[in-house]
PDB file of C-alpha atoms in Angstrom:
ATOM      1  CA  GLN A  31      48.474 -91.920-180.496  1.00  0.00           C
ATOM      2  CA  THR A  32      46.553 -94.651-178.692  1.00  0.00           C
ATOM      3  CA  GLY A  33      45.046 -95.363-181.347  1.00  0.00           C
ATOM      4  CA  SER A  34      40.823 -94.884-179.195  1.00  0.00           C
ATOM      5  CA  GLY A  35      40.217 -92.450-182.357  1.00  0.00           C
ATOM      6  CA  LYS A  36      38.587 -90.638-179.366  1.00  0.00           C
ATOM      7  CA  GLY A  37      40.790 -88.128-178.599  1.00  0.00           C
ATOM      8  CA  ALA A  38      44.746 -89.087-179.927  1.00  0.00           C
ATOM      9  CA  GLY A  39      46.797 -86.977-181.792  1.00  0.00           C
ATOM     10  CA  ALA A  40      48.403 -83.616-182.673  1.00  0.00           C
ATOM     11  CA  GLY A  41      46.760 -80.393-181.748  1.00  0.00           C
ATOM     12  CA  LEU A  42      48.081 -77.078-183.057  1.00  0.00           C
ATOM     13  CA  LEU A  43      49.478 -75.196-180.243  1.00  0.00           C
ATOM     14  CA  ALA A  44      48.487 -71.596-179.545  1.00  0.00           C
ATOM     15  CA  ASP A  45      51.927 -70.139-180.331  1.00  0.00           C
ATOM     16  CA  THR A  46      51.704 -71.084-183.896  1.00  0.00           C
ATOM     17  CA  GLY A  47      50.390 -67.549-184.960  1.00  0.00           C
ATOM     18  CA  GLY A  48      47.722 -67.010-182.571  1.00  0.00           C
ATOM     19  CA  ILE A  49      44.756 -67.908-181.998  1.00  0.00           C
ATOM     20  CA  GLY A  50      42.472 -68.486-185.564  1.00  0.00           C
ATOM     21  CA  SER A  51      45.508 -68.467-187.389  1.00  0.00           C
ATOM     22  CA  TYR A  52      46.804 -70.741-188.947  1.00  0.00           C
ATOM     23  CA  PRO A  53      50.434 -69.894-190.716  1.00  0.00           C
ATOM     24  CA  ILE A  54      52.305 -71.387-193.839  1.00  0.00           C
ATOM     25  CA  ARG A  55      55.520 -72.691-192.483  1.00  0.00           C
ATOM     26  CA  THR A  56      57.235 -74.059-195.601  1.00  0.00           C
ATOM     27  CA  GLY A  57      60.766 -74.379-195.469  1.00  0.00           C
ATOM     28  CA  LYS A  58      60.830 -74.190-191.535  1.00  0.00           C
ATOM     29  CA  THR A  59      60.879 -76.677-188.870  1.00  0.00           C
ATOM     30  CA  LEU A  60      58.193 -77.266-186.511  1.00  0.00           C
ATOM     31  CA  THR A  61      58.690 -78.655-183.155  1.00  0.00           C
ATOM     32  CA  TYR A  62      56.701 -81.439-182.675  1.00  0.00           C
ATOM     33  CA  TRP A  63      56.462 -82.904-178.645  1.00  0.00           C
ATOM     34  CA  ALA A  64      55.206 -86.292-178.989  1.00  0.00           C
ATOM     35  CA  GLU A  65      55.913 -89.330-176.311  1.00  0.00           C
ATOM     36  CA  LEU A  66      57.600 -92.357-178.299  1.00  0.00           C
ATOM     37  CA  ASN A  67      55.062 -95.224-178.444  1.00  0.00           C
ATOM     38  CA  GLY A  68      56.173 -98.486-176.755  1.00  0.00           C
ATOM     39  CA  ASN A  69      56.163-100.928-179.769  1.00  0.00           C
ATOM     40  CA  ALA A  70      58.955 -99.161-181.712  1.00  0.00           C
ATOM     41  CA  ALA A  71      60.402 -97.721-178.486  1.00  0.00           C
ATOM     42  CA  SER A  72      61.200-101.202-177.565  1.00  0.00           C
ATOM     43  CA  ILE A  73      63.042-101.061-181.372  1.00  0.00           C
ATOM     44  CA  LYS A  74      64.548 -97.887-181.613  1.00  0.00           C
ATOM     45  CA  PRO A  75      65.016 -95.444-178.839  1.00  0.00           C
ATOM     46  CA  SER A  76      64.154 -91.582-180.752  1.00  0.00           C
ATOM     47  CA  PHE A  77      61.781 -90.922-183.363  1.00  0.00           C
ATOM     48  CA  GLU A  78      65.149 -89.779-185.657  1.00  0.00           C
ATOM     49  CA  ASP A  79      66.323 -93.628-185.820  1.00  0.00           C
ATOM     50  CA  ILE A  80      62.706 -94.823-186.889  1.00  0.00           C
ATOM     51  CA  PRO A  81      62.831 -94.827-190.934  1.00  0.00           C
ATOM     52  CA  PHE A  82      58.719 -93.725-191.098  1.00  0.00           C
ATOM     53  CA  PHE A  83      59.384 -90.502-189.512  1.00  0.00           C
ATOM     54  CA  ARG A  84      62.267 -89.697-191.401  1.00  0.00           C
ATOM     55  CA  GLU A  85      59.890 -90.293-194.515  1.00  0.00           C
ATOM     56  CA  TRP A  86      57.283 -88.591-193.461  1.00  0.00           C
ATOM     57  CA  GLN A  87      59.244 -85.161-193.243  1.00  0.00           C
ATOM     58  CA  LYS A  88      60.308 -86.216-196.994  1.00  0.00           C
ATOM     59  CA  ARG A  89      56.802 -87.263-197.922  1.00  0.00           C
ATOM     60  CA  THR A  90      55.530 -84.168-196.613  1.00  0.00           C
ATOM     61  CA  GLY A  91      58.113 -81.634-196.973  1.00  0.00           C
ATOM     62  CA  VAL A  92      57.638 -80.948-193.734  1.00  0.00           C
ATOM     63  CA  LYS A  93      60.909 -80.214-191.463  1.00  0.00           C
ATOM     64  CA  LEU A  94      60.070 -81.693-187.810  1.00  0.00           C
ATOM     65  CA  GLN A  95      62.272 -81.504-184.414  1.00  0.00           C
ATOM     66  CA  PHE A  96      60.476 -83.654-182.462  1.00  0.00           C
ATOM     67  CA  ILE A  97      60.485 -83.169-178.622  1.00  0.00           C
ATOM     68  CA  GLN A  98      60.901 -86.284-176.607  1.00  0.00           C
ATOM     69  CA  PRO A  99      59.416 -86.795-173.026  1.00  0.00           C
ATOM     70  CA  PRO A 100      61.222 -89.579-170.763  1.00  0.00           C
ATOM     71  CA  ALA A 101      59.287 -92.880-171.387  1.00  0.00           C
ATOM     72  CA  ASN A 102      56.258 -93.488-169.721  1.00  0.00           C
ATOM     73  CA  GLN A 103      56.302 -89.678-168.084  1.00  0.00           C
ATOM     74  CA  ALA A 104      54.393 -87.979-170.509  1.00  0.00           C
ATOM     75  CA  LYS A 105      51.595 -87.036-168.628  1.00  0.00           C
ATOM     76  CA  GLU A 106      54.367 -85.380-165.680  1.00  0.00           C
ATOM     77  CA  ALA A 107      56.285 -83.849-168.896  1.00  0.00           C
ATOM     78  CA  MET A 108      53.106 -81.859-170.356  1.00  0.00           C
ATOM     79  CA  ASN A 109      52.797 -80.222-167.047  1.00  0.00           C
ATOM     80  CA  VAL A 110      56.192 -78.950-166.876  1.00  0.00           C
ATOM     81  CA  LEU A 111      56.041 -77.993-170.455  1.00  0.00           C
ATOM     82  CA  LEU A 112      52.635 -76.110-169.710  1.00  0.00           C
ATOM     83  CA  ALA A 113      54.305 -74.045-166.916  1.00  0.00           C
ATOM     84  CA  SER A 114      57.278 -73.320-168.756  1.00  0.00           C
ATOM     85  CA  GLY A 115      55.272 -71.398-171.550  1.00  0.00           C
ATOM     86  CA  GLU A 116      57.444 -71.902-173.727  1.00  0.00           C
ATOM     87  CA  LEU A 117      55.234 -73.827-175.776  1.00  0.00           C
ATOM     88  CA  PRO A 118      56.052 -76.892-179.222  1.00  0.00           C
ATOM     89  CA  ASP A 119      54.239 -76.090-182.779  1.00  0.00           C
ATOM     90  CA  MET A 120      52.249 -79.251-181.701  1.00  0.00           C
ATOM     91  CA  ILE A 121      52.031 -81.423-179.584  1.00  0.00           C
ATOM     92  CA  GLU A 122      50.601 -85.153-179.413  1.00  0.00           C
ATOM     93  CA  TYR A 123      48.638 -86.253-176.867  1.00  0.00           C
ATOM     94  CA  GLU A 124      45.510 -87.847-175.519  1.00  0.00           C
ATOM     95  CA  TRP A 125      43.673 -84.738-174.484  1.00  0.00           C
ATOM     96  CA  ALA A 126      40.183 -86.575-173.594  1.00  0.00           C
ATOM     97  CA  SER A 127      42.853 -87.299-170.416  1.00  0.00           C
ATOM     98  CA  PHE A 128      43.848 -83.219-169.792  1.00  0.00           C
ATOM     99  CA  PRO A 129      42.718 -82.275-166.795  1.00  0.00           C
ATOM    100  CA  GLY A 130      39.296 -80.627-167.160  1.00  0.00           C
ATOM    101  CA  GLY A 131      39.325 -81.909-170.661  1.00  0.00           C
ATOM    102  CA  PRO A 132      40.458 -80.648-174.157  1.00  0.00           C
ATOM    103  CA  GLU A 133      37.926 -77.531-174.315  1.00  0.00           C
ATOM    104  CA  LYS A 134      40.136 -76.279-171.232  1.00  0.00           C
ATOM    105  CA  ALA A 135      42.986 -76.602-172.522  1.00  0.00           C
ATOM    106  CA  ILE A 136      41.533 -74.358-175.696  1.00  0.00           C
ATOM    107  CA  LYS A 137      40.193 -71.637-173.538  1.00  0.00           C
ATOM    108  CA  ASP A 138      43.660 -71.783-171.535  1.00  0.00           C
ATOM    109  CA  GLY A 139      45.170 -70.848-174.458  1.00  0.00           C
ATOM    110  CA  TYR A 140      47.383 -74.214-174.977  1.00  0.00           C
ATOM    111  CA  ILE A 141      45.845 -75.508-178.037  1.00  0.00           C
ATOM    112  CA  LEU A 142      43.995 -74.348-180.907  1.00  0.00           C
ATOM    113  CA  ARG A 143      40.472 -74.436-181.750  1.00  0.00           C
ATOM    114  CA  LEU A 144      40.784 -76.877-185.422  1.00  0.00           C
ATOM    115  CA  ASN A 145      37.329 -76.165-186.773  1.00  0.00           C
ATOM    116  CA  GLU A 146      38.795 -73.145-188.877  1.00  0.00           C
ATOM    117  CA  ALA A 147      42.298 -75.299-189.571  1.00  0.00           C
ATOM    118  CA  ILE A 148      40.102 -78.378-190.963  1.00  0.00           C
ATOM    119  CA  ASP A 149      37.129 -75.998-193.175  1.00  0.00           C
ATOM    120  CA  ARG A 150      39.847 -74.602-194.762  1.00  0.00           C
ATOM    121  CA  TYR A 151      43.366 -76.754-194.872  1.00  0.00           C
ATOM    122  CA  ALA A 152      41.960 -80.444-194.371  1.00  0.00           C
ATOM    123  CA  PRO A 153      38.771 -80.895-196.934  1.00  0.00           C
ATOM    124  CA  ASN A 154      39.595 -84.937-197.286  1.00  0.00           C
ATOM    125  CA  LEU A 155      39.460 -84.757-193.570  1.00  0.00           C
ATOM    126  CA  LYS A 156      36.336 -82.714-193.496  1.00  0.00           C
ATOM    127  CA  LYS A 157      34.214 -84.743-195.487  1.00  0.00           C
ATOM    128  CA  TYR A 158      35.445 -87.953-193.999  1.00  0.00           C
ATOM    129  CA  LEU A 159      33.827 -86.596-190.831  1.00  0.00           C
ATOM    130  CA  GLY A 160      30.213 -85.512-192.928  1.00  0.00           C
ATOM    131  CA  GLY A 161      30.160 -88.729-193.554  1.00  0.00           C
ATOM    132  CA  HIS A 162      30.356 -90.866-190.886  1.00  0.00           C
ATOM    133  CA  PRO A 163      28.926 -88.800-187.716  1.00  0.00           C
ATOM    134  CA  GLU A 164      29.115 -91.388-185.549  1.00  0.00           C
ATOM    135  CA  ILE A 165      33.394 -91.218-185.293  1.00  0.00           C
ATOM    136  CA  ASP A 166      32.866 -86.968-186.163  1.00  0.00           C
ATOM    137  CA  LYS A 167      30.929 -86.931-182.527  1.00  0.00           C
ATOM    138  CA  GLN A 168      34.055 -89.030-181.158  1.00  0.00           C
ATOM    139  CA  VAL A 169      36.889 -86.197-182.271  1.00  0.00           C
ATOM    140  CA  LYS A 170      35.666 -82.712-180.781  1.00  0.00           C
ATOM    141  CA  THR A 171      34.089 -81.434-177.826  1.00  0.00           C
ATOM    142  CA  ALA A 172      30.224 -81.392-176.402  1.00  0.00           C
ATOM    143  CA  ASP A 173      30.728 -77.481-177.427  1.00  0.00           C
ATOM    144  CA  GLY A 174      31.480 -78.629-180.835  1.00  0.00           C
ATOM    145  CA  SER A 175      35.551 -77.710-180.798  1.00  0.00           C
ATOM    146  CA  TYR A 176      38.016 -80.059-182.865  1.00  0.00           C
ATOM    147  CA  TYR A 177      41.140 -80.308-181.418  1.00  0.00           C
ATOM    148  CA  VAL A 178      42.768 -83.161-183.029  1.00  0.00           C
ATOM    149  CA  PHE A 179      43.650 -84.484-186.030  1.00  0.00           C
ATOM    150  CA  PRO A 180      42.970 -87.832-185.287  1.00  0.00           C
ATOM    151  CA  PHE A 181      44.219 -91.358-185.899  1.00  0.00           C
ATOM    152  CA  ILE A 182      41.358 -92.973-187.348  1.00  0.00           C
ATOM    153  CA  GLN A 183      40.743 -96.239-187.320  1.00  0.00           C
ATOM    154  CA  GLY A 184      38.119 -97.123-190.399  1.00  0.00           C
ATOM    155  CA  ASP A 185      39.397-100.856-190.955  1.00  0.00           C
ATOM    156  CA  ASP A 186      38.979-103.665-188.879  1.00  0.00           C
ATOM    157  CA  ARG A 187      42.576-104.449-189.594  1.00  0.00           C
ATOM    158  CA  LEU A 188      43.352-101.478-187.674  1.00  0.00           C
ATOM    159  CA  ARG A 189      41.404-102.350-184.622  1.00  0.00           C
ATOM    160  CA  THR A 190      42.997-105.805-184.142  1.00  0.00           C
ATOM    161  CA  TYR A 191      46.141-105.316-182.696  1.00  0.00           C
ATOM    162  CA  GLN A 192      45.819-107.093-179.517  1.00  0.00           C
ATOM    163  CA  GLY A 193      44.793-110.539-177.891  1.00  0.00           C
ATOM    164  CA  PRO A 194      45.999-114.500-176.694  1.00  0.00           C
ATOM    165  CA  VAL A 195      49.029-115.211-177.714  1.00  0.00           C
ATOM    166  CA  ILE A 196      50.465-118.346-177.196  1.00  0.00           C
ATOM    167  CA  ARG A 197      53.782-120.526-177.837  1.00  0.00           C
ATOM    168  CA  LYS A 198      53.073-122.623-181.398  1.00  0.00           C
ATOM    169  CA  ASP A 199      55.726-124.617-181.304  1.00  0.00           C
ATOM    170  CA  TRP A 200      55.107-125.849-177.380  1.00  0.00           C
ATOM    171  CA  LEU A 201      51.664-127.087-178.743  1.00  0.00           C
ATOM    172  CA  ASP A 202      53.217-128.931-182.028  1.00  0.00           C
ATOM    173  CA  GLU A 203      55.404-130.869-179.573  1.00  0.00           C
ATOM    174  CA  LEU A 204      52.433-131.944-177.344  1.00  0.00           C
ATOM    175  CA  GLY A 205      50.287-132.685-180.187  1.00  0.00           C
ATOM    176  CA  LEU A 206      47.959-129.878-179.500  1.00  0.00           C
ATOM    177  CA  PRO A 207      45.674-127.716-181.467  1.00  0.00           C
ATOM    178  CA  VAL A 208      45.759-123.869-181.087  1.00  0.00           C
ATOM    179  CA  PRO A 209      43.407-123.614-178.577  1.00  0.00           C
ATOM    180  CA  ALA A 210      40.072-121.985-179.930  1.00  0.00           C
ATOM    181  CA  THR A 211      37.690-122.429-176.993  1.00  0.00           C
ATOM    182  CA  ILE A 212      38.245-122.452-173.069  1.00  0.00           C
ATOM    183  CA  ASP A 213      38.605-126.157-172.486  1.00  0.00           C
ATOM    184  CA  GLU A 214      41.088-126.286-175.227  1.00  0.00           C
ATOM    185  CA  TRP A 215      42.727-123.464-173.667  1.00  0.00           C
ATOM    186  CA  HIS A 216      42.474-125.230-170.186  1.00  0.00           C
ATOM    187  CA  THR A 217      43.713-128.474-172.048  1.00  0.00           C
ATOM    188  CA  ALA A 218      46.906-126.251-173.461  1.00  0.00           C
ATOM    189  CA  LEU A 219      47.877-124.462-170.292  1.00  0.00           C
ATOM    190  CA  LYS A 220      47.499-127.519-168.149  1.00  0.00           C
ATOM    191  CA  GLY A 221      50.082-129.192-170.456  1.00  0.00           C
ATOM    192  CA  PHE A 222      52.395-126.273-170.363  1.00  0.00           C
ATOM    193  CA  LYS A 223      52.430-126.528-166.754  1.00  0.00           C
ATOM    194  CA  GLU A 224      52.353-131.010-166.258  1.00  0.00           C
ATOM    195  CA  LYS A 225      54.604-131.464-169.106  1.00  0.00           C
ATOM    196  CA  LYS A 226      56.968-129.125-169.682  1.00  0.00           C
ATOM    197  CA  GLY A 227      57.497-127.952-166.179  1.00  0.00           C
ATOM    198  CA  VAL A 228      56.420-124.075-167.049  1.00  0.00           C
ATOM    199  CA  GLN A 229      55.688-122.226-163.870  1.00  0.00           C
ATOM    200  CA  ALA A 230      53.573-119.600-165.103  1.00  0.00           C
ATOM    201  CA  PRO A 231      51.538-120.886-168.307  1.00  0.00           C
ATOM    202  CA  LEU A 232      49.098-117.968-168.849  1.00  0.00           C
ATOM    203  CA  THR A 233      50.574-114.139-168.067  1.00  0.00           C
ATOM    204  CA  PHE A 234      49.232-110.896-168.590  1.00  0.00           C
ATOM    205  CA  LEU A 235      49.349-107.399-167.565  1.00  0.00           C
ATOM    206  CA  GLY A 236      48.020-106.340-163.595  1.00  0.00           C
ATOM    207  CA  VAL A 237      49.526-102.940-163.476  1.00  0.00           C
ATOM    208  CA  PRO A 238      47.711-100.020-163.493  1.00  0.00           C
ATOM    209  CA  SER A 239      44.531-102.683-161.934  1.00  0.00           C
ATOM    210  CA  PRO A 240      44.343-106.561-161.517  1.00  0.00           C
ATOM    211  CA  LEU A 241      42.889-108.010-164.528  1.00  0.00           C
ATOM    212  CA  PHE A 242      44.184-105.328-166.452  1.00  0.00           C
ATOM    213  CA  GLY A 243      45.373-107.571-169.314  1.00  0.00           C
ATOM    214  CA  ILE A 244      41.521-108.610-169.660  1.00  0.00           C
ATOM    215  CA  GLU A 245      40.294-104.982-170.345  1.00  0.00           C
ATOM    216  CA  ASN A 246      39.540-105.785-174.529  1.00  0.00           C
ATOM    217  CA  GLY A 247      38.212-108.927-174.051  1.00  0.00           C
ATOM    218  CA  ALA A 248      40.680-111.978-173.688  1.00  0.00           C
ATOM    219  CA  PHE A 249      39.007-114.777-171.720  1.00  0.00           C
ATOM    220  CA  VAL A 250      36.366-112.845-170.454  1.00  0.00           C
ATOM    221  CA  GLY A 251      34.833-112.149-173.748  1.00  0.00           C
ATOM    222  CA  ALA A 252      34.365-115.755-174.189  1.00  0.00           C
ATOM    223  CA  PHE A 253      30.847-114.747-171.374  1.00  0.00           C
ATOM    224  CA  GLY A 254      29.707-112.810-173.857  1.00  0.00           C
ATOM    225  CA  ILE A 255      30.781-109.919-171.857  1.00  0.00           C
ATOM    226  CA  LYS A 256      33.534-106.795-171.688  1.00  0.00           C
ATOM    227  CA  LYS A 257      35.619-106.268-168.244  1.00  0.00           C
ATOM    228  CA  GLY A 258      34.522-102.511-168.067  1.00  0.00           C
ATOM    229  CA  PHE A 259      31.787-100.143-170.577  1.00  0.00           C
ATOM    230  CA  TYR A 260      30.173-101.456-173.566  1.00  0.00           C
ATOM    231  CA  LEU A 261      27.685-101.417-175.838  1.00  0.00           C
ATOM    232  CA  ASP A 262      25.911-104.181-176.592  1.00  0.00           C
ATOM    233  CA  GLN A 263      23.265-103.507-179.751  1.00  0.00           C
ATOM    234  CA  GLY A 264      23.218 -99.979-178.849  1.00  0.00           C
ATOM    235  CA  GLU A 265      22.597-100.212-174.843  1.00  0.00           C
ATOM    236  CA  VAL A 266      25.386 -99.760-172.678  1.00  0.00           C
ATOM    237  CA  LYS A 267      26.760-102.171-170.414  1.00  0.00           C
ATOM    238  CA  PHE A 268      29.251-102.528-167.415  1.00  0.00           C
ATOM    239  CA  GLY A 269      31.144-105.776-167.322  1.00  0.00           C
ATOM    240  CA  PRO A 270      31.073-106.822-163.627  1.00  0.00           C
ATOM    241  CA  LEU A 271      27.445-106.243-163.158  1.00  0.00           C
ATOM    242  CA  GLU A 272      26.740-109.185-166.076  1.00  0.00           C
ATOM    243  CA  PRO A 273      26.003-112.659-164.795  1.00  0.00           C
ATOM    244  CA  GLY A 274      28.912-114.056-167.229  1.00  0.00           C
ATOM    245  CA  TYR A 275      31.594-112.129-165.093  1.00  0.00           C
ATOM    246  CA  LYS A 276      30.985-114.386-162.353  1.00  0.00           C
ATOM    247  CA  GLN A 277      30.947-117.045-164.443  1.00  0.00           C
ATOM    248  CA  PHE A 278      34.805-115.506-165.837  1.00  0.00           C
ATOM    249  CA  LEU A 279      35.613-114.689-162.088  1.00  0.00           C
ATOM    250  CA  ALA A 280      34.995-118.486-161.100  1.00  0.00           C
ATOM    251  CA  LEU A 281      37.106-119.880-164.149  1.00  0.00           C
ATOM    252  CA  PHE A 282      40.186-118.054-163.380  1.00  0.00           C
ATOM    253  CA  ARG A 283      40.516-118.763-159.728  1.00  0.00           C
ATOM    254  CA  LYS A 284      40.047-122.391-160.733  1.00  0.00           C
ATOM    255  CA  TRP A 285      43.024-121.884-163.074  1.00  0.00           C
ATOM    256  CA  TYR A 286      44.910-119.864-160.439  1.00  0.00           C
ATOM    257  CA  GLU A 287      44.433-122.596-158.160  1.00  0.00           C
ATOM    258  CA  GLU A 288      45.895-125.251-160.491  1.00  0.00           C
ATOM    259  CA  GLY A 289      48.277-122.841-161.021  1.00  0.00           C
ATOM    260  CA  LEU A 290      47.925-122.144-164.806  1.00  0.00           C
ATOM    261  CA  LEU A 291      48.245-118.277-164.118  1.00  0.00           C
ATOM    262  CA  ASP A 292      51.098-116.095-163.106  1.00  0.00           C
ATOM    263  CA  ARG A 293      51.114-116.355-159.153  1.00  0.00           C
ATOM    264  CA  ASN A 294      52.228-112.610-159.641  1.00  0.00           C
ATOM    265  CA  ILE A 295      48.238-111.601-160.971  1.00  0.00           C
ATOM    266  CA  ALA A 296      48.725-108.456-159.519  1.00  0.00           C
ATOM    267  CA  THR A 297      52.151-107.127-160.384  1.00  0.00           C
ATOM    268  CA  VAL A 298      52.797-107.874-163.832  1.00  0.00           C
ATOM    269  CA  ASP A 299      53.342-104.810-165.342  1.00  0.00           C
ATOM    270  CA  THR A 300      55.817-104.512-169.140  1.00  0.00           C
ATOM    271  CA  LYS A 301      58.937-105.886-167.800  1.00  0.00           C
ATOM    272  CA  THR A 302      57.492-108.840-165.967  1.00  0.00           C
ATOM    273  CA  LEU A 303      55.650-109.425-169.435  1.00  0.00           C
ATOM    274  CA  ASP A 304      58.615-109.601-171.491  1.00  0.00           C
ATOM    275  CA  SER A 305      60.878-111.377-169.644  1.00  0.00           C
ATOM    276  CA  ASN A 306      58.058-114.307-168.794  1.00  0.00           C
ATOM    277  CA  MET A 307      57.735-114.673-172.195  1.00  0.00           C
ATOM    278  CA  ILE A 308      61.065-114.515-173.226  1.00  0.00           C
ATOM    279  CA  SER A 309      62.745-116.895-170.406  1.00  0.00           C
ATOM    280  CA  GLY A 310      59.688-119.164-171.059  1.00  0.00           C
ATOM    281  CA  ARG A 311      58.682-118.627-167.638  1.00  0.00           C
ATOM    282  CA  SER A 312      55.332-118.514-169.261  1.00  0.00           C
ATOM    283  CA  GLY A 313      53.681-119.810-172.612  1.00  0.00           C
ATOM    284  CA  ALA A 314      51.359-117.343-173.387  1.00  0.00           C
ATOM    285  CA  SER A 315      49.823-114.374-172.797  1.00  0.00           C
ATOM    286  CA  ILE A 316      47.454-111.990-173.794  1.00  0.00           C
ATOM    287  CA  TRP A 317      49.187-108.791-175.333  1.00  0.00           C
ATOM    288  CA  ASN A 318      49.929-106.478-178.747  1.00  0.00           C
ATOM    289  CA  ALA A 319      51.655-107.683-182.448  1.00  0.00           C
ATOM    290  CA  GLY A 320      53.805-104.993-182.169  1.00  0.00           C
ATOM    291  CA  ALA A 321      55.118-104.708-178.271  1.00  0.00           C
ATOM    292  CA  GLY A 322      54.343-108.522-177.874  1.00  0.00           C
ATOM    293  CA  ILE A 323      54.723-110.955-180.562  1.00  0.00           C
ATOM    294  CA  GLY A 324      57.034-108.301-182.123  1.00  0.00           C
ATOM    295  CA  THR A 325      59.430-107.741-179.454  1.00  0.00           C
ATOM    296  CA  TRP A 326      59.309-111.467-178.631  1.00  0.00           C
ATOM    297  CA  GLN A 327      60.006-113.562-181.340  1.00  0.00           C
ATOM    298  CA  PRO A 328      63.171-111.951-182.646  1.00  0.00           C
ATOM    299  CA  ILE A 329      64.985-112.451-179.410  1.00  0.00           C
ATOM    300  CA  VAL A 330      63.092-116.094-178.768  1.00  0.00           C
ATOM    301  CA  GLN A 331      63.847-117.404-181.896  1.00  0.00           C
ATOM    302  CA  GLU A 332      67.921-116.666-181.845  1.00  0.00           C
ATOM    303  CA  ARG A 333      68.111-118.907-178.620  1.00  0.00           C
ATOM    304  CA  ASP A 334      65.171-121.702-180.490  1.00  0.00           C
ATOM    305  CA  PRO A 335      64.743-121.230-184.878  1.00  0.00           C
ATOM    306  CA  ASN A 336      61.715-123.158-183.619  1.00  0.00           C
ATOM    307  CA  ALA A 337      60.017-120.777-181.596  1.00  0.00           C
TER     308      ALA A 337
END
């Protein structure tokens, strides 16, 4: 699940018993189609290798046979799956991105409308959604159809998983504090460049679109805005139309000219990002706690225990 709370989750497939039928299949193996999250895939290649999924089955008493599409090919694999007509019992997918939306997937008979299942089998979920209307409207269609058992990030700790990452050992070496302001970041990145000879002090994702790495607010947030659409005290705003966005672009243009940003700013993908941070080509990034620090730290510390 992507963690958006707006459509990520598992939907029951129509062939588990027909529309409106929700059989309990205790003791049987259910098929579960899902793309393995990249955070986990970098450590363990399949669902069967991950202790969480073994424990999950143990606690629920439900045996799962995982069907795992190739990495980064979920959309293509989904199209092939639906065309085949051989549907698994469950699919975990970002149904909001399905052509025509989740309501179309329900009407085409690919997934079940879950209202009856939630009423009958999920009293805790039903009670939670009833008490949180702002979340409830995000996990159902405009027609009122529930289509997933959602991943709800109901705590700030679950919503905080990405942000600026920096080599603390390099800061210590240069006698610098962990940067908390734009000026302090400039000093740190300049120190990495000039005193340590780092080629690309700050690197971040430029794929699938330039400046993609700042989507969640890193650096651009210092100007009181986000890159795309966002809510500001109940008003919908679009970052690039706000005055602060021009200030942000001017800052990053200056940093680029000074060689503080990765020269390959528009083409950095996750593999490049990993390589930059692990090799020491970069000393700062914007990425996840799991897929970023969780991937880089063990490898870098093998070479340098102080990292």
